[in-house]
Amino acid sequence: MTADPLAPLDLAFWNIESAGHPMHLAALGVFTAGSPSAAAHAADLLAVRAAAVPGLRMRIRDTWEPLTPRRSLSALSRRWPATGEPLTAALRRPLASAVRRSLAFGGATREPDPGFNPLNHVRLHPATADFHSAAGELMGHPLERARPPWEAHVLPGEDGARFAVLFKFHHALADGLRALTLAAALMDPTDLPTPRPRPAEPPRGLVPDVREVPGLVREALADAGRALDIGAAVARSTLDMRSSPALTCAPSGTRRTAGVVVDLDDVHRIRKSAGGTVNDVLIAVVAGALRRWLDERGDGSDGVAPRALVPVSRRRPRTAHPQGNRLSGYLIQLPVDERDPLARLTRVRTAMDRNKEAGPHRGAGAVALLAEHVPPLGHRLGGPLLGQAARLWFDVLVTSVPLPGFGLRLGGDPLGAVFPLAPLAPGHSLAVAVSTYRGRVHYGLVADGAAVEDLDRLARAVTEEVSALTVACDH
């Protein structure tokens, strides 16, 4: 594998990170242990298999120097122009080199780590009675930026019947789908569908064919219009802020996690009765759980409609793809202020339908697309400010992470549950991630450890909200 520059959104994630706000996503997988030594065996397997996965050998290196070698004027003059070469083609070479150098300034590359040692990334911990408590402690520690930014923590259960593995991947190394691919490569071999290869892109010169100019102009104007539309939508979204102080906090640098398991059949029964999609139901459950949680805390839910960012993947799961993040998003107001569970679901469905009609390339949730219009140096200098602005853009992250429909095993031990864990934005106290695996829905909750000491109460409220929706649909 060779070095390649980080995509704009990857670079944004890399520069947003601070010591108090690590930008890694994670998954906590819980396995049934077939023997007392299952956890130790799993740690050994992960280290051995990691050495054979090229994507796990990739580190991220900040670059202030050009990515391409400099050429002297004498070297250029000897090849400019070559015999029979048009003058315009000869001009492209030095100009293209200058453009590449300017774009590389202040950026970062993803490249193989010559000193990669998987033992630095896989750790076997002492036995624990609470996987989520251990995971919360580990989620608060940033990944080592000088080496490939991922870790696998094996957590034996005190009862000897289970063990867990916490996988952490920096968001600049992988989005949810890419992280799933890397983690799955460490599991026991399975027959996976072969990705469809991407069609090769035709080579493009610095100076376009004149016949392409009208299309390029239209594309540039469309990009500019899209950027203005997104900016205006973000500005409008701040005019109707009805959040709760419980969803914002002064950062403590600590983390808590919790997990909830819901029967997928119940979700489908709600969807068939009330309409909408499975995702609509899962988001409405978050809204109802927040209402219950706020009321139990005494914070009150009346008049509260926090803005949720719902990321949208712009890649196809079965298609081979570059390593970079390809994300947009939808921004919706969670109807926490609505008392009736079915009415909450209806409002969520209406808001999501409106977002889908507009598409993932427009609206306040598509801010991630603006990263493509910022030069690397802008990401380097503006990353910390952008991170602090997250609380002005949305109040809580609600993301869905795809998982395979077949069962996974590690060392022959089956994976019984997997809780996705999302990064927490600066100033936010809560993030929610959801995955469906083997007929069950898994909610992974991540919170600031000091701001949300009662995260287990919110987890319980998720289960209660599913029950309330099921009862409402049955009547």
Short mmCIF file of C-alpha atoms in Angstrom, two decimals:
data_model
loop_
_atom_site.label_atom_id
_atom_site.label_comp_id
_atom_site.label_asym_id
_atom_site.label_seq_id
_atom_site.Cartn_x
_atom_site.Cartn_y
_atom_site.Cartn_z
CA MET A 1 0.00 0.00 0.00
CA THR A 2 1.26 3.48 -0.83
CA ALA A 3 0.73 6.87 0.78
CA ASP A 4 -2.31 8.89 -0.21
CA PRO A 5 -3.55 12.27 1.02
CA LEU A 6 -6.44 12.30 3.46
CA ALA A 7 -9.81 13.16 1.99
CA PRO A 8 -11.14 16.56 3.14
CA LEU A 9 -13.59 15.13 5.69
CA ASP A 10 -10.93 12.78 7.09
CA LEU A 11 -8.63 15.77 7.49
CA ALA A 12 -11.39 17.65 9.31
CA PHE A 13 -11.85 14.78 11.78
CA TRP A 14 -8.09 14.58 12.31
CA ASN A 15 -7.80 18.28 13.14
CA ILE A 16 -10.98 18.62 15.20
CA GLU A 17 -9.62 16.20 17.79
CA SER A 18 -8.25 17.44 21.10
CA ALA A 19 -7.03 15.66 24.23
CA GLY A 20 -10.43 16.18 25.88
CA HIS A 21 -12.42 15.22 22.78
CA PRO A 22 -11.00 12.16 21.02
CA MET A 23 -12.46 11.57 17.57
CA HIS A 24 -12.63 7.79 17.54
CA LEU A 25 -15.67 5.64 16.92
CA ALA A 26 -15.90 2.22 18.54
CA ALA A 27 -17.85 -0.98 18.92
CA LEU A 28 -18.18 -3.15 22.01
CA GLY A 29 -18.70 -6.76 21.02
CA VAL A 30 -19.76 -9.32 23.63
CA PHE A 31 -18.85 -12.97 22.97
CA THR A 32 -19.88 -16.21 24.62
CA ALA A 33 -16.71 -17.79 26.05
CA GLY A 34 -16.24 -21.48 25.27
CA SER A 35 -13.46 -21.91 27.81
CA PRO A 36 -11.75 -20.03 30.68
CA SER A 37 -8.90 -19.11 28.33
CA ALA A 38 -11.16 -17.79 25.57
CA ALA A 39 -10.34 -14.12 26.18
CA ALA A 40 -6.57 -14.69 26.15
CA HIS A 41 -6.90 -16.77 23.00
CA ALA A 42 -8.96 -14.02 21.38
CA ALA A 43 -6.27 -11.43 22.17
CA ASP A 44 -3.60 -13.64 20.58
CA LEU A 45 -5.73 -14.16 17.48
CA LEU A 46 -6.40 -10.43 17.08
CA ALA A 47 -2.68 -9.60 17.24
CA VAL A 48 -1.73 -12.31 14.72
CA ARG A 49 -4.53 -11.45 12.29
CA ALA A 50 -3.96 -7.68 12.53
CA ALA A 51 -0.48 -8.15 11.07
CA ALA A 52 -2.08 -9.49 7.87
CA VAL A 53 -4.68 -6.69 7.39
CA PRO A 54 -3.10 -3.90 5.29
CA GLY A 55 -5.64 -1.29 6.38
CA LEU A 56 -4.59 -1.71 10.01
CA ARG A 57 -0.96 -0.91 9.19
CA MET A 58 -1.84 2.61 8.00
CA ARG A 59 -0.76 5.57 10.09
CA ILE A 60 -1.68 9.21 9.53
CA ARG A 61 1.17 11.66 9.13
CA ASP A 62 0.86 15.44 9.07
CA THR A 63 2.57 16.93 6.03
CA TRP A 64 3.93 20.42 5.59
CA GLU A 65 6.05 19.44 2.61
CA PRO A 66 4.76 18.67 -0.88
CA LEU A 67 3.71 15.10 -1.57
CA THR A 68 5.49 15.01 -4.91
CA PRO A 69 9.26 15.41 -5.38
CA ARG A 70 10.48 18.81 -6.46
CA ARG A 71 12.08 19.11 -9.85
CA SER A 72 14.71 21.63 -10.78
CA LEU A 73 14.16 24.05 -13.65
CA SER A 74 16.94 22.37 -15.57
CA ALA A 75 15.21 19.00 -15.24
CA LEU A 76 11.97 20.51 -16.46
CA SER A 77 13.64 22.28 -19.34
CA ARG A 78 15.12 19.04 -20.59
CA ARG A 79 11.59 17.61 -20.94
CA TRP A 80 9.74 20.75 -22.05
CA PRO A 81 8.49 20.22 -24.58
CA ALA A 82 9.30 16.66 -25.55
CA THR A 83 9.65 15.84 -29.20
CA GLY A 84 6.28 16.08 -30.87
CA GLU A 85 4.52 17.05 -27.62
CA PRO A 86 1.97 19.88 -27.80
CA LEU A 87 2.93 22.99 -25.86
CA THR A 88 -0.26 22.87 -23.75
CA ALA A 89 0.54 19.34 -22.61
CA ALA A 90 4.05 20.39 -21.64
CA LEU A 91 2.64 23.31 -19.64
CA ARG A 92 0.40 21.02 -17.65
CA ARG A 93 3.26 19.17 -16.01
CA PRO A 94 4.87 21.99 -13.99
CA LEU A 95 1.50 23.64 -13.33
CA ALA A 96 -0.05 20.39 -12.11
CA SER A 97 2.96 19.82 -9.88
CA ALA A 98 2.58 23.30 -8.38
CA VAL A 99 -1.13 22.75 -7.77
CA ARG A 100 -0.48 19.42 -6.06
CA ARG A 101 2.15 21.03 -3.83
CA SER A 102 -0.17 23.85 -2.80
CA LEU A 103 -3.02 21.45 -2.06
CA ALA A 104 -0.71 19.24 0.02
CA PHE A 105 0.48 22.13 2.19
CA GLY A 106 -0.88 21.68 5.69
CA GLY A 107 -2.51 18.35 4.92
CA ALA A 108 -1.92 14.79 6.03
CA THR A 109 -1.33 11.43 4.40
CA ARG A 110 -2.44 7.91 5.15
CA GLU A 111 0.61 5.68 4.71
CA PRO A 112 2.02 2.33 5.84
CA ASP A 113 3.79 2.38 9.19
CA PRO A 114 7.22 0.77 8.74
CA GLY A 115 7.43 0.04 12.47
CA PHE A 116 3.94 -1.44 12.81
CA ASN A 117 3.68 -3.87 15.72
CA PRO A 118 0.20 -5.33 16.36
CA LEU A 119 1.11 -5.98 19.99
CA ASN A 120 0.99 -2.19 20.51
CA HIS A 121 -2.67 -2.21 19.45
CA VAL A 122 -4.16 -5.29 21.13
CA ARG A 123 -4.40 -5.40 24.91
CA LEU A 124 -5.76 -8.04 27.27
CA HIS A 125 -7.26 -6.47 30.41
CA PRO A 126 -8.03 -7.92 33.85
CA ALA A 127 -11.43 -9.53 34.31
CA THR A 128 -14.36 -7.19 34.86
CA ALA A 129 -17.97 -7.55 35.97
CA ASP A 130 -19.16 -4.58 33.88
CA PHE A 131 -18.08 -4.36 30.25
CA HIS A 132 -19.66 -0.94 29.75
CA SER A 133 -17.91 0.57 32.76
CA ALA A 134 -14.55 -0.59 31.39
CA ALA A 135 -15.45 0.60 27.89
CA GLY A 136 -16.39 4.05 29.17
CA GLU A 137 -13.00 4.44 30.81
CA LEU A 138 -11.23 3.38 27.61
CA MET A 139 -13.36 5.64 25.39
CA GLY A 140 -12.00 8.70 27.21
CA HIS A 141 -8.41 7.99 26.12
CA PRO A 142 -7.34 9.33 22.70
CA LEU A 143 -5.63 6.99 20.28
CA GLU A 144 -1.90 7.29 19.76
CA ARG A 145 -1.53 9.62 16.77
CA ALA A 146 2.08 8.62 15.97
CA ARG A 147 1.08 5.07 14.98
CA PRO A 148 -1.91 3.49 13.19
CA PRO A 149 -4.88 4.98 15.08
CA TRP A 150 -6.83 1.93 16.20
CA GLU A 151 -6.94 -0.36 19.23
CA ALA A 152 -8.58 -3.60 20.33
CA HIS A 153 -9.16 -4.11 24.06
CA VAL A 154 -10.09 -7.62 25.21
CA LEU A 155 -12.14 -7.63 28.43
CA PRO A 156 -12.61 -11.01 30.15
CA GLY A 157 -15.81 -11.41 32.16
CA GLU A 158 -15.54 -12.20 35.83
CA ASP A 159 -17.97 -15.09 35.45
CA GLY A 160 -15.80 -16.72 32.78
CA ALA A 161 -18.86 -17.24 30.57
CA ARG A 162 -18.33 -14.15 28.42
CA PHE A 163 -15.68 -11.78 27.19
CA ALA A 164 -15.89 -8.51 25.27
CA VAL A 165 -13.73 -6.74 22.71
CA LEU A 166 -13.74 -2.96 22.39
CA PHE A 167 -12.58 -1.90 18.92
CA LYS A 168 -11.57 1.75 18.57
CA PHE A 169 -10.89 3.39 15.19
CA HIS A 170 -10.06 7.03 14.60
CA HIS A 171 -12.69 8.66 12.41
CA ALA A 172 -9.93 9.87 10.08
CA LEU A 173 -8.92 6.25 9.49
CA ALA A 174 -12.40 4.85 8.96
CA ASP A 175 -16.08 5.67 8.94
CA GLY A 176 -18.58 3.18 10.32
CA LEU A 177 -18.65 0.98 7.21
CA ARG A 178 -14.88 0.96 6.83
CA ALA A 179 -14.40 0.22 10.55
CA LEU A 180 -16.80 -2.71 10.19
CA THR A 181 -14.73 -4.04 7.28
CA LEU A 182 -11.49 -3.79 9.27
CA ALA A 183 -12.95 -5.39 12.40
CA ALA A 184 -14.60 -8.18 10.38
CA ALA A 185 -11.20 -9.00 8.87
CA LEU A 186 -10.06 -9.96 12.39
CA MET A 187 -12.94 -12.35 12.99
CA ASP A 188 -12.99 -16.01 12.02
CA PRO A 189 -13.04 -16.50 8.23
CA THR A 190 -16.46 -16.32 6.60
CA ASP A 191 -17.67 -16.39 3.01
CA LEU A 192 -18.22 -12.72 2.25
CA PRO A 193 -19.63 -11.33 -1.00
CA THR A 194 -16.94 -9.98 -3.30
CA PRO A 195 -17.11 -6.18 -3.60
CA ARG A 196 -17.93 -4.89 -7.05
CA PRO A 197 -14.89 -2.99 -8.35
CA ARG A 198 -15.27 0.70 -9.04
CA PRO A 199 -14.97 1.66 -12.71
CA ALA A 200 -11.61 3.23 -13.50
CA GLU A 201 -11.74 6.99 -13.75
CA PRO A 202 -10.30 8.41 -16.96
CA PRO A 203 -7.10 10.42 -16.51
CA ARG A 204 -7.69 14.14 -16.26
CA GLY A 205 -5.23 16.86 -17.16
CA LEU A 206 -4.91 20.24 -15.52
CA VAL A 207 -6.29 21.99 -18.61
CA PRO A 208 -9.68 20.46 -19.51
CA ASP A 209 -10.90 19.69 -22.96
CA VAL A 210 -12.78 22.72 -24.25
CA ARG A 211 -15.87 20.56 -24.71
CA GLU A 212 -15.90 19.91 -20.96
CA VAL A 213 -15.90 23.57 -19.94
CA PRO A 214 -19.69 24.18 -19.97
CA GLY A 215 -20.25 21.11 -17.81
CA LEU A 216 -17.47 22.09 -15.41
CA VAL A 217 -18.88 25.60 -15.11
CA ARG A 218 -22.33 24.22 -14.35
CA GLU A 219 -20.84 21.85 -11.80
CA ALA A 220 -18.91 24.66 -10.11
CA LEU A 221 -22.00 26.86 -9.98
CA ALA A 222 -24.03 23.98 -8.58
CA ASP A 223 -21.40 23.40 -5.88
CA ALA A 224 -21.43 27.09 -4.97
CA GLY A 225 -25.22 27.14 -4.84
CA ARG A 226 -25.24 24.00 -2.72
CA ALA A 227 -22.74 25.51 -0.28
CA LEU A 228 -24.83 28.69 0.04
CA ASP A 229 -27.98 26.60 0.54
CA ILE A 230 -26.33 24.57 3.31
CA GLY A 231 -25.01 27.70 5.01
CA ALA A 232 -28.42 29.37 4.91
CA ALA A 233 -30.09 26.21 6.26
CA VAL A 234 -27.62 26.08 9.16
CA ALA A 235 -28.34 29.73 9.97
CA ARG A 236 -32.10 29.10 9.91
CA SER A 237 -31.76 26.03 12.12
CA THR A 238 -30.24 28.11 14.92
CA LEU A 239 -33.28 30.41 15.04
CA ASP A 240 -35.52 27.78 16.64
CA MET A 241 -33.26 26.33 19.31
CA ARG A 242 -35.31 24.46 21.89
CA SER A 243 -32.79 22.15 23.46
CA SER A 244 -32.18 21.14 27.06
CA PRO A 245 -29.18 22.06 29.22
CA ALA A 246 -28.84 18.33 29.92
CA LEU A 247 -27.58 17.83 26.33
CA THR A 248 -24.75 20.35 26.63
CA CYS A 249 -21.94 20.50 29.12
CA ALA A 250 -18.53 21.83 29.99
CA PRO A 251 -16.22 19.05 28.79
CA SER A 252 -14.78 16.81 31.49
CA GLY A 253 -12.70 14.56 29.25
CA THR A 254 -14.34 11.46 30.77
CA ARG A 255 -16.80 9.03 29.19
CA ARG A 256 -19.56 6.66 30.17
CA THR A 257 -21.18 4.06 27.93
CA ALA A 258 -24.35 2.00 28.17
CA GLY A 259 -26.07 -0.50 25.93
CA VAL A 260 -29.66 -1.48 25.23
CA VAL A 261 -30.94 -4.51 23.31
CA VAL A 262 -34.37 -4.34 21.62
CA ASP A 263 -36.18 -7.10 19.74
CA LEU A 264 -36.26 -6.28 16.02
CA ASP A 265 -39.66 -7.96 15.71
CA ASP A 266 -41.12 -5.31 18.04
CA VAL A 267 -39.66 -2.57 15.87
CA HIS A 268 -41.16 -4.12 12.73
CA ARG A 269 -44.54 -4.49 14.44
CA ILE A 270 -44.48 -0.76 15.30
CA ARG A 271 -43.41 0.15 11.77
CA LYS A 272 -46.15 -1.92 10.13
CA SER A 273 -48.81 -0.47 12.42
CA ALA A 274 -47.77 3.20 12.46
CA GLY A 275 -46.00 3.52 9.09
CA GLY A 276 -42.59 4.89 8.24
CA THR A 277 -39.29 3.05 8.16
CA VAL A 278 -37.33 1.07 10.72
CA ASN A 279 -34.97 4.03 11.03
CA ASP A 280 -37.91 6.34 11.73
CA VAL A 281 -38.98 4.09 14.60
CA LEU A 282 -35.44 3.90 16.01
CA ILE A 283 -35.11 7.70 15.98
CA ALA A 284 -38.57 8.16 17.53
CA VAL A 285 -37.51 5.78 20.32
CA VAL A 286 -34.57 8.10 21.06
CA ALA A 287 -36.93 11.09 21.23
CA GLY A 288 -39.28 9.29 23.62
CA ALA A 289 -36.41 8.03 25.77
CA LEU A 290 -35.02 11.55 26.07
CA ARG A 291 -38.43 12.81 27.19
CA ARG A 292 -38.71 10.14 29.89
CA TRP A 293 -35.12 10.72 31.02
CA LEU A 294 -35.47 14.51 31.25
CA ASP A 295 -38.71 14.22 33.21
CA GLU A 296 -37.17 11.70 35.64
CA ARG A 297 -34.22 14.02 36.21
CA GLY A 298 -36.53 16.93 36.90
CA ASP A 299 -35.20 18.91 33.93
CA GLY A 300 -38.57 18.91 32.19
CA SER A 301 -39.30 18.03 28.57
CA ASP A 302 -42.10 20.48 27.71
CA GLY A 303 -41.03 22.85 24.96
CA VAL A 304 -37.87 20.83 24.26
CA ALA A 305 -37.10 19.83 20.65
CA PRO A 306 -33.34 19.25 20.34
CA ARG A 307 -31.70 19.07 16.93
CA ALA A 308 -30.41 15.61 16.04
CA LEU A 309 -27.75 15.07 13.40
CA VAL A 310 -28.44 11.83 11.52
CA PRO A 311 -25.38 10.93 9.38
CA VAL A 312 -26.00 9.55 5.89
CA SER A 313 -23.44 7.39 4.12
CA ARG A 314 -22.68 8.33 0.52
CA ARG A 315 -21.14 4.99 -0.37
CA ARG A 316 -22.58 1.63 -1.35
CA PRO A 317 -21.88 -1.17 1.15
CA ARG A 318 -20.94 -3.86 -1.38
CA THR A 319 -18.89 -1.63 -3.65
CA ALA A 320 -15.13 -1.34 -3.32
CA HIS A 321 -14.34 2.20 -2.28
CA PRO A 322 -11.54 4.52 -1.18
CA GLN A 323 -10.68 4.54 2.50
CA GLY A 324 -11.89 8.10 3.10
CA ASN A 325 -15.13 9.13 4.83
CA ARG A 326 -18.03 9.80 2.51
CA LEU A 327 -20.73 11.25 4.73
CA SER A 328 -23.52 13.77 4.64
CA GLY A 329 -26.38 14.08 7.10
CA TYR A 330 -29.93 15.05 7.93
CA LEU A 331 -30.80 17.50 10.68
CA ILE A 332 -34.15 17.05 12.42
CA GLN A 333 -35.78 18.32 15.58
CA LEU A 334 -36.58 15.47 17.92
CA PRO A 335 -40.18 15.93 19.17
CA VAL A 336 -39.26 15.48 22.83
CA ASP A 337 -42.00 17.96 23.71
CA GLU A 338 -44.70 15.67 22.24
CA ARG A 339 -46.53 13.65 24.91
CA ASP A 340 -48.02 10.92 22.69
CA PRO A 341 -45.61 8.17 21.49
CA LEU A 342 -47.38 7.65 18.15
CA ALA A 343 -47.52 11.39 17.51
CA ARG A 344 -43.78 11.56 18.17
CA LEU A 345 -43.22 8.85 15.58
CA THR A 346 -45.41 10.68 13.07
CA ARG A 347 -43.42 13.90 13.54
CA VAL A 348 -40.13 12.05 13.11
CA ARG A 349 -41.40 10.33 9.97
CA THR A 350 -42.59 13.64 8.49
CA ALA A 351 -39.25 15.32 9.20
CA MET A 352 -37.24 12.44 7.74
CA ASP A 353 -39.45 12.31 4.64
CA ARG A 354 -38.82 16.01 4.14
CA ASN A 355 -35.08 15.47 4.46
CA LYS A 356 -35.09 12.54 2.03
CA GLU A 357 -37.09 14.54 -0.50
CA ALA A 358 -34.46 17.30 -0.41
CA GLY A 359 -31.65 14.72 -0.56
CA PRO A 360 -28.41 14.38 1.42
CA HIS A 361 -26.64 17.11 -0.53
CA ARG A 362 -28.68 20.03 0.75
CA GLY A 363 -29.91 21.34 4.08
CA ALA A 364 -28.32 22.04 7.43
CA GLY A 365 -27.34 18.41 7.98
CA ALA A 366 -25.07 18.39 4.93
CA VAL A 367 -22.38 20.58 6.51
CA ALA A 368 -19.89 17.72 6.14
CA LEU A 369 -19.95 18.32 2.38
CA LEU A 370 -18.46 21.77 2.90
CA ALA A 371 -15.22 20.10 4.01
CA GLU A 372 -14.55 19.37 0.34
CA HIS A 373 -14.34 23.10 -0.36
CA VAL A 374 -11.79 23.88 2.38
CA PRO A 375 -8.05 23.63 1.60
CA PRO A 376 -5.92 21.48 3.92
CA LEU A 377 -4.39 24.49 5.66
CA GLY A 378 -7.90 25.70 6.46
CA HIS A 379 -8.64 22.39 8.18
CA ARG A 380 -5.37 22.60 10.06
CA LEU A 381 -6.01 26.11 11.38
CA GLY A 382 -9.80 26.00 11.70
CA GLY A 383 -10.30 22.48 13.06
CA PRO A 384 -10.42 23.43 16.76
CA LEU A 385 -12.88 26.26 16.05
CA LEU A 386 -15.07 23.98 13.96
CA GLY A 387 -15.18 21.44 16.77
CA GLN A 388 -16.33 24.08 19.25
CA ALA A 389 -19.07 25.16 16.83
CA ALA A 390 -20.73 21.72 16.88
CA ARG A 391 -23.01 22.68 19.77
CA LEU A 392 -24.42 25.53 17.64
CA TRP A 393 -25.19 23.13 14.81
CA PHE A 394 -26.82 20.18 16.56
CA ASP A 395 -27.55 18.91 20.08
CA VAL A 396 -27.23 15.14 19.83
CA LEU A 397 -25.85 12.66 17.31
CA VAL A 398 -28.11 9.75 16.33
CA THR A 399 -26.31 7.48 13.89
CA SER A 400 -26.95 4.03 12.43
CA VAL A 401 -24.01 1.68 11.85
CA PRO A 402 -24.53 -1.24 9.40
CA LEU A 403 -23.68 -4.77 10.52
CA PRO A 404 -23.68 -8.05 8.58
CA GLY A 405 -26.74 -10.26 8.77
CA PHE A 406 -24.71 -13.38 9.46
CA GLY A 407 -23.15 -14.37 12.79
CA LEU A 408 -19.53 -13.53 13.56
CA ARG A 409 -17.10 -15.58 15.65
CA LEU A 410 -13.69 -15.04 17.19
CA GLY A 411 -11.68 -18.15 17.98
CA GLY A 412 -14.87 -20.17 17.53
CA ASP A 413 -16.72 -18.13 20.18
CA PRO A 414 -19.92 -16.51 18.84
CA LEU A 415 -20.56 -12.77 18.92
CA GLY A 416 -23.82 -12.36 20.80
CA ALA A 417 -24.19 -8.57 21.00
CA VAL A 418 -22.44 -5.56 19.53
CA PHE A 419 -22.94 -1.97 20.71
CA PRO A 420 -21.75 0.80 18.35
CA LEU A 421 -20.23 3.82 20.10
CA ALA A 422 -20.00 7.21 18.42
CA PRO A 423 -17.55 10.05 19.14
CA LEU A 424 -18.80 12.86 21.37
CA ALA A 425 -18.61 16.37 19.92
CA PRO A 426 -17.19 19.22 22.04
CA GLY A 427 -19.85 20.71 24.30
CA HIS A 428 -22.20 17.74 23.86
CA SER A 429 -23.11 15.41 26.68
CA LEU A 430 -24.64 12.54 24.68
CA ALA A 431 -24.29 10.58 21.41
CA VAL A 432 -26.41 7.62 20.28
CA ALA A 433 -25.49 4.89 17.79
CA VAL A 434 -27.72 2.04 16.64
CA SER A 435 -27.03 -1.29 14.91
CA THR A 436 -29.13 -4.30 14.00
CA TYR A 437 -27.52 -7.70 14.46
CA ARG A 438 -29.05 -11.19 14.39
CA GLY A 439 -32.65 -10.10 14.88
CA ARG A 440 -31.96 -7.58 17.64
CA VAL A 441 -31.39 -3.84 17.72
CA HIS A 442 -28.44 -2.62 19.78
CA TYR A 443 -28.35 0.96 21.07
CA GLY A 444 -24.92 2.20 22.11
CA LEU A 445 -24.96 5.31 24.33
CA VAL A 446 -21.88 7.48 24.94
CA ALA A 447 -21.98 10.38 27.39
CA ASP A 448 -19.71 12.82 29.14
CA GLY A 449 -18.85 11.04 32.37
CA ALA A 450 -19.32 14.05 34.63
CA ALA A 451 -22.41 15.53 32.96
CA VAL A 452 -24.43 12.31 32.68
CA GLU A 453 -23.94 10.21 35.77
CA ASP A 454 -27.34 8.57 35.26
CA LEU A 455 -26.77 7.14 31.76
CA ASP A 456 -28.25 3.82 32.87
CA ARG A 457 -31.57 5.62 33.48
CA LEU A 458 -31.56 6.80 29.86
CA ALA A 459 -30.79 3.25 28.72
CA ARG A 460 -33.78 1.99 30.72
CA ALA A 461 -35.93 4.71 29.14
CA VAL A 462 -35.12 3.32 25.66
CA THR A 463 -36.62 -0.04 26.63
CA GLU A 464 -39.65 1.66 28.19
CA GLU A 465 -40.28 3.71 25.06
CA VAL A 466 -40.27 0.63 22.82
CA SER A 467 -42.81 -0.97 25.16
CA ALA A 468 -44.97 2.18 25.09
CA LEU A 469 -44.96 2.29 21.29
CA THR A 470 -45.82 -1.41 21.10
CA VAL A 471 -48.76 -0.98 23.48
CA ALA A 472 -49.97 2.12 21.59
CA CYS A 473 -49.89 0.24 18.29
CA ASP A 474 -51.75 -2.74 19.75
CA HIS A 475 -54.57 -0.42 20.79
#
